[in-house]
Short mmCIF file of C-alpha atoms in Angstrom, two decimals:
data_model
loop_
_atom_site.label_atom_id
_atom_site.label_comp_id
_atom_site.label_asym_id
_atom_site.label_seq_id
_atom_site.Cartn_x
_atom_site.Cartn_y
_atom_site.Cartn_z
CA MET A 1 -19.93 -7.45 -28.26
CA ASN A 2 -22.42 -7.94 -31.08
CA ASN A 3 -21.63 -4.46 -32.28
CA LEU A 4 -17.90 -5.26 -32.28
CA ASN A 5 -18.46 -8.54 -34.11
CA SER A 6 -20.36 -6.72 -36.87
CA LYS A 7 -17.64 -4.14 -37.53
CA THR A 8 -15.88 -4.34 -40.88
CA VAL A 9 -12.33 -3.48 -41.91
CA ILE A 10 -13.70 -0.22 -43.29
CA ASP A 11 -15.34 0.67 -39.96
CA PHE A 12 -12.02 0.31 -38.15
CA MET A 13 -10.18 2.32 -40.82
CA VAL A 14 -12.65 5.20 -40.76
CA GLU A 15 -12.31 5.36 -36.97
CA ASN A 16 -8.52 5.32 -37.07
CA ILE A 17 -6.32 5.17 -40.18
CA GLU A 18 -3.52 3.83 -37.97
CA ALA A 19 -5.42 0.52 -38.16
CA ALA A 20 -3.80 0.18 -41.60
CA GLU A 21 -0.59 -0.93 -39.91
CA VAL A 22 -2.40 -3.80 -38.19
CA PHE A 23 -4.21 -4.86 -41.35
CA GLN A 24 -1.00 -4.73 -43.39
CA LYS A 25 0.70 -6.95 -40.81
CA TYR A 26 -1.97 -9.63 -41.37
CA GLY A 27 -2.24 -9.19 -45.13
CA ILE A 28 -5.74 -7.65 -45.03
CA ASN A 29 -6.45 -5.25 -47.89
CA TYR A 30 -8.25 -2.30 -46.30
CA SER A 31 -8.78 -0.42 -49.59
CA ASN A 32 -10.75 -3.22 -51.21
CA ASN A 33 -14.48 -2.50 -51.36
CA SER A 34 -15.26 -6.21 -51.25
CA ASN A 35 -14.42 -5.97 -47.53
CA CYS A 36 -16.99 -3.23 -46.90
CA ASN A 37 -19.93 -5.40 -45.88
CA ILE A 38 -18.00 -8.30 -44.40
CA PRO A 39 -17.54 -8.26 -40.61
CA LEU A 40 -13.86 -8.49 -39.69
CA LYS A 41 -14.62 -11.60 -37.64
CA ASN A 42 -16.01 -13.38 -40.72
CA LEU A 43 -13.08 -12.19 -42.82
CA CYS A 44 -10.64 -13.64 -40.28
CA GLN A 45 -12.47 -16.95 -40.26
CA ARG A 46 -12.39 -17.07 -44.06
CA HIS A 47 -8.63 -16.47 -44.20
CA HIS A 48 -7.73 -18.42 -41.02
CA LEU A 49 -6.53 -15.33 -39.14
CA GLN A 50 -6.50 -14.85 -35.36
CA TYR A 51 -9.46 -12.51 -34.84
CA ASP A 52 -8.93 -12.03 -31.08
CA GLU A 53 -5.28 -11.11 -31.60
CA ILE A 54 -6.14 -8.61 -34.33
CA ILE A 55 -8.84 -7.01 -32.15
CA LYS A 56 -6.34 -6.76 -29.29
CA GLU A 57 -3.93 -4.88 -31.54
CA LEU A 58 -6.68 -2.64 -32.91
CA ASN A 59 -7.86 -1.81 -29.38
CA SER A 60 -4.33 -0.77 -28.45
CA LEU A 61 -4.67 2.04 -31.02
CA LYS A 62 -7.63 3.67 -29.24
CA GLY A 63 -6.99 7.27 -28.27
CA LYS A 64 -4.09 7.51 -30.71
CA VAL A 65 -5.75 9.34 -33.61
CA PRO A 66 -3.87 12.60 -34.22
CA TYR A 67 -6.02 15.25 -35.89
CA LEU A 68 -3.70 15.42 -38.89
CA LYS A 69 -4.54 11.78 -39.66
CA ASN A 70 -8.15 11.79 -38.52
CA TYR A 71 -9.47 12.38 -42.04
CA ASN A 72 -13.04 11.46 -41.13
CA VAL A 73 -13.45 14.62 -39.02
CA TRP A 74 -11.91 17.01 -41.55
CA ASP A 75 -14.07 19.44 -43.47
CA LEU A 76 -14.19 18.38 -47.12
CA ASP A 77 -12.49 21.61 -48.23
CA LEU A 78 -9.49 20.65 -46.09
CA LEU A 79 -9.59 17.01 -47.20
CA ILE A 80 -9.63 17.92 -50.90
CA ASN A 81 -6.89 20.49 -50.39
CA PHE A 82 -4.79 17.76 -48.75
CA LEU A 83 -5.38 15.42 -51.70
CA VAL A 84 -4.55 18.09 -54.29
CA GLU A 85 -1.62 19.77 -52.58
CA ILE A 86 0.08 16.85 -50.80
CA ASP A 87 -1.26 13.42 -51.75
CA HIS A 88 -1.50 13.81 -55.53
CA PRO A 89 1.91 15.48 -55.96
CA PHE A 90 3.51 12.67 -53.93
CA LYS A 91 1.91 10.08 -56.19
CA LYS A 92 2.82 11.82 -59.44
CA ASP A 93 6.41 12.51 -58.40
CA ASN A 94 7.03 9.06 -56.98
CA ILE A 95 5.41 7.01 -59.73
CA LEU A 96 7.45 8.95 -62.32
CA PHE A 97 10.60 8.28 -60.28
CA VAL A 98 9.70 4.58 -60.10
CA GLU A 99 9.14 4.52 -63.87
CA LYS A 100 12.56 6.05 -64.59
CA LEU A 101 14.28 3.69 -62.17
CA ALA A 102 12.48 0.68 -63.67
CA ASN A 103 13.55 1.75 -67.18
CA LYS A 104 17.16 2.02 -65.98
CA ILE A 105 17.01 -1.49 -64.49
CA LEU A 106 15.51 -2.81 -67.73
CA GLU A 107 18.45 -1.38 -69.71
CA ILE A 108 20.98 -2.93 -67.32
CA HIS A 109 19.39 -6.30 -66.50
CA GLY A 110 16.59 -6.82 -69.02
CA LYS A 111 18.47 -9.41 -71.08
CA GLN A 112 19.60 -11.45 -68.08
CA LEU A 113 16.51 -11.23 -65.84
CA PHE A 114 13.45 -12.12 -67.91
CA GLU A 115 10.90 -10.97 -65.26
CA VAL A 116 12.08 -7.37 -65.46
CA GLU A 117 10.38 -6.53 -68.74
CA GLU A 118 6.93 -7.61 -67.52
CA LEU A 119 7.45 -5.71 -64.25
CA VAL A 120 8.33 -2.53 -66.14
CA LEU A 121 5.20 -2.88 -68.29
CA LEU A 122 3.06 -3.16 -65.16
CA ILE A 123 4.70 -0.07 -63.66
CA HIS A 124 4.07 1.91 -66.86
CA LYS A 125 0.46 0.76 -66.84
CA ILE A 126 -0.25 1.78 -63.23
CA SER A 127 1.53 5.10 -63.78
CA ALA A 128 -0.66 6.01 -66.75
CA GLU A 129 -3.81 4.95 -64.89
CA ILE A 130 -2.96 6.98 -61.79
CA GLN A 131 -2.15 10.14 -63.72
CA HIS A 132 -5.40 9.88 -65.69
CA HIS A 133 -7.31 9.28 -62.45
CA ILE A 134 -5.79 12.35 -60.80
CA SER A 135 -6.68 14.49 -63.81
CA ILE A 136 -10.37 13.48 -63.63
CA GLU A 137 -10.50 14.23 -59.92
CA GLU A 138 -8.81 17.62 -60.05
CA LYS A 139 -10.54 18.92 -63.18
CA THR A 140 -14.05 17.55 -62.70
CA LEU A 141 -14.86 15.85 -59.41
CA PHE A 142 -13.19 17.99 -56.77
CA PRO A 143 -14.49 21.39 -58.01
CA TYR A 144 -18.04 20.01 -57.92
CA ILE A 145 -17.63 18.62 -54.38
CA LEU A 146 -16.17 21.93 -53.21
CA PHE A 147 -19.24 23.70 -54.62
CA LEU A 148 -21.58 21.25 -52.86
CA ASN A 149 -19.71 21.72 -49.59
CA SER A 150 -20.01 25.53 -49.67
CA PRO A 151 -22.48 26.69 -52.36
CA GLU A 152 -22.82 30.03 -50.60
CA LYS A 153 -19.23 30.81 -51.62
CA CYS A 154 -20.25 30.63 -55.28
CA PRO A 155 -23.60 32.45 -55.46
CA ASP A 156 -23.18 33.18 -59.18
CA LYS A 157 -22.18 29.67 -60.16
CA LEU A 158 -24.87 27.88 -62.13
CA VAL A 159 -25.00 24.15 -61.40
CA ASP A 160 -27.85 22.05 -62.75
CA LYS A 161 -29.87 20.38 -60.03
CA LYS A 162 -29.55 16.90 -61.39
CA PRO A 163 -27.60 13.86 -60.18
CA PHE A 164 -23.98 13.95 -61.29
CA LEU A 165 -21.89 12.03 -58.80
CA ASN A 166 -23.08 8.45 -59.23
CA GLU A 167 -21.71 8.06 -62.74
CA ILE A 168 -18.31 9.66 -62.13
CA LEU A 169 -17.85 7.92 -58.76
CA ASN A 170 -18.66 4.57 -60.32
CA THR A 171 -15.97 5.26 -62.93
CA LEU A 172 -13.42 6.25 -60.29
CA GLU A 173 -14.22 3.28 -58.06
CA GLU A 174 -13.73 0.97 -61.04
CA GLN A 175 -10.36 2.62 -61.55
CA HIS A 176 -9.59 2.00 -57.88
CA LYS A 177 -10.36 -1.70 -58.37
CA ASN A 178 -8.05 -1.69 -61.38
CA PHE A 179 -5.28 -0.13 -59.27
CA ASN A 180 -5.70 -2.96 -56.77
CA SER A 181 -5.56 -5.55 -59.54
CA ILE A 182 -2.44 -4.13 -61.18
CA TRP A 183 -0.70 -3.65 -57.85
CA ASN A 184 -1.42 -7.21 -56.82
CA GLN A 185 0.28 -8.29 -60.05
CA ILE A 186 3.28 -6.10 -59.19
CA LYS A 187 3.49 -7.67 -55.71
CA GLN A 188 3.28 -11.17 -57.13
CA HIS A 189 5.82 -10.35 -59.83
CA THR A 190 8.31 -9.04 -57.26
CA ASN A 191 7.64 -11.86 -54.77
CA HIS A 192 6.26 -9.26 -52.35
CA TYR A 193 9.16 -6.86 -52.98
CA GLN A 194 11.93 -9.41 -52.57
CA LEU A 195 12.70 -10.30 -56.20
CA TYR A 196 16.40 -9.74 -57.02
CA ALA A 197 16.83 -7.50 -53.97
CA ASP A 198 20.46 -8.62 -53.78
CA VAL A 199 21.29 -7.87 -57.45
CA ASP A 200 22.25 -4.22 -57.01
CA ASN A 201 21.25 -1.01 -55.25
CA ASN A 202 18.98 0.07 -58.11
CA PHE A 203 16.81 -3.01 -57.66
CA LYS A 204 16.85 -2.63 -53.89
CA LEU A 205 15.72 1.00 -54.22
CA LEU A 206 12.99 0.08 -56.70
CA LEU A 207 11.53 -2.53 -54.35
CA TYR A 208 11.65 -0.09 -51.43
CA LYS A 209 9.87 2.62 -53.45
CA LEU A 210 7.22 0.18 -54.67
CA LYS A 211 6.47 -0.96 -51.13
CA GLN A 212 6.32 2.65 -49.91
CA PHE A 213 4.04 3.62 -52.78
CA GLU A 214 1.67 0.73 -52.07
CA GLU A 215 0.98 2.02 -48.56
CA LYS A 216 0.31 5.55 -49.82
CA LEU A 217 -1.88 4.26 -52.63
CA TYR A 218 -4.05 2.12 -50.34
CA ASN A 219 -4.45 5.02 -47.89
CA HIS A 220 -5.58 7.20 -50.80
CA LEU A 221 -8.14 4.61 -51.93
CA HIS A 222 -9.43 4.30 -48.38
CA ILE A 223 -9.82 8.07 -47.94
CA GLU A 224 -11.77 8.38 -51.18
CA ASN A 225 -13.86 5.19 -51.13
CA ASN A 226 -14.81 5.30 -47.47
CA ILE A 227 -14.75 8.97 -46.46
CA LEU A 228 -14.80 11.46 -49.34
CA PHE A 229 -17.15 9.72 -51.79
CA PRO A 230 -19.91 8.80 -49.26
CA LYS A 231 -19.88 12.32 -47.81
CA ALA A 232 -19.99 13.86 -51.28
CA LEU A 233 -23.02 11.75 -52.18
CA GLU A 234 -24.79 12.94 -49.03
CA LEU A 235 -23.98 16.56 -49.90
CA GLU A 236 -25.36 16.13 -53.40
CA LYS A 237 -28.52 14.50 -52.06
CA ASN A 238 -29.09 17.48 -49.73
CA TYR A 239 -28.34 19.97 -52.50
CA LEU A 240 -30.80 18.35 -54.92
CA GLN A 241 -33.50 18.36 -52.25
CA SER A 242 -32.95 22.00 -51.27
#
């Protein structure tokens, strides 16, 4: 029981990403690193949530971790390939679609609905940040992690044996925090995706796409902060000591 009481949101997520559905239901941000060292029980007490009920729902997920979602057991080559080939394209395509749709709504309703302009600015801001973030990962971070994971595949590749990951991961984790901050502003600005939902179908679609994107974004942050980055640091430590 003591072991259970010491488990954090991150512990549950690493065991089973399906726990995200439970945490979303109770408004618990599972991609936020500030939750890392806080036992879920303490977090529930702080926010006046029913800990026993949440644990009951989390326990009901046991044995329901399909391999295709069990990212913690994937080899890092497979995990990075998933991020590059599936996760990143989804984010780029969808955030660009959201931007275009938001611009269209601004043209139609911007003069009548004063909140729209600020919402569009926030969407442009998060879009630029995400695309820059993806570029850093694909051009710099991921190739280095792939080398660390299988250096024997690149016998002729010269890589200095000096720490590299701490600085770049600190930068990326700060960007992750910024994503959280901007997205929280978007949620507040849209009244949790309900603002003007009855105005027209464009607004309804925008709110749906924003809500969908939030889930994908938080899953991405979880995979990187709590699975990929810690494992990469361990690989680098072993490589530098070899």
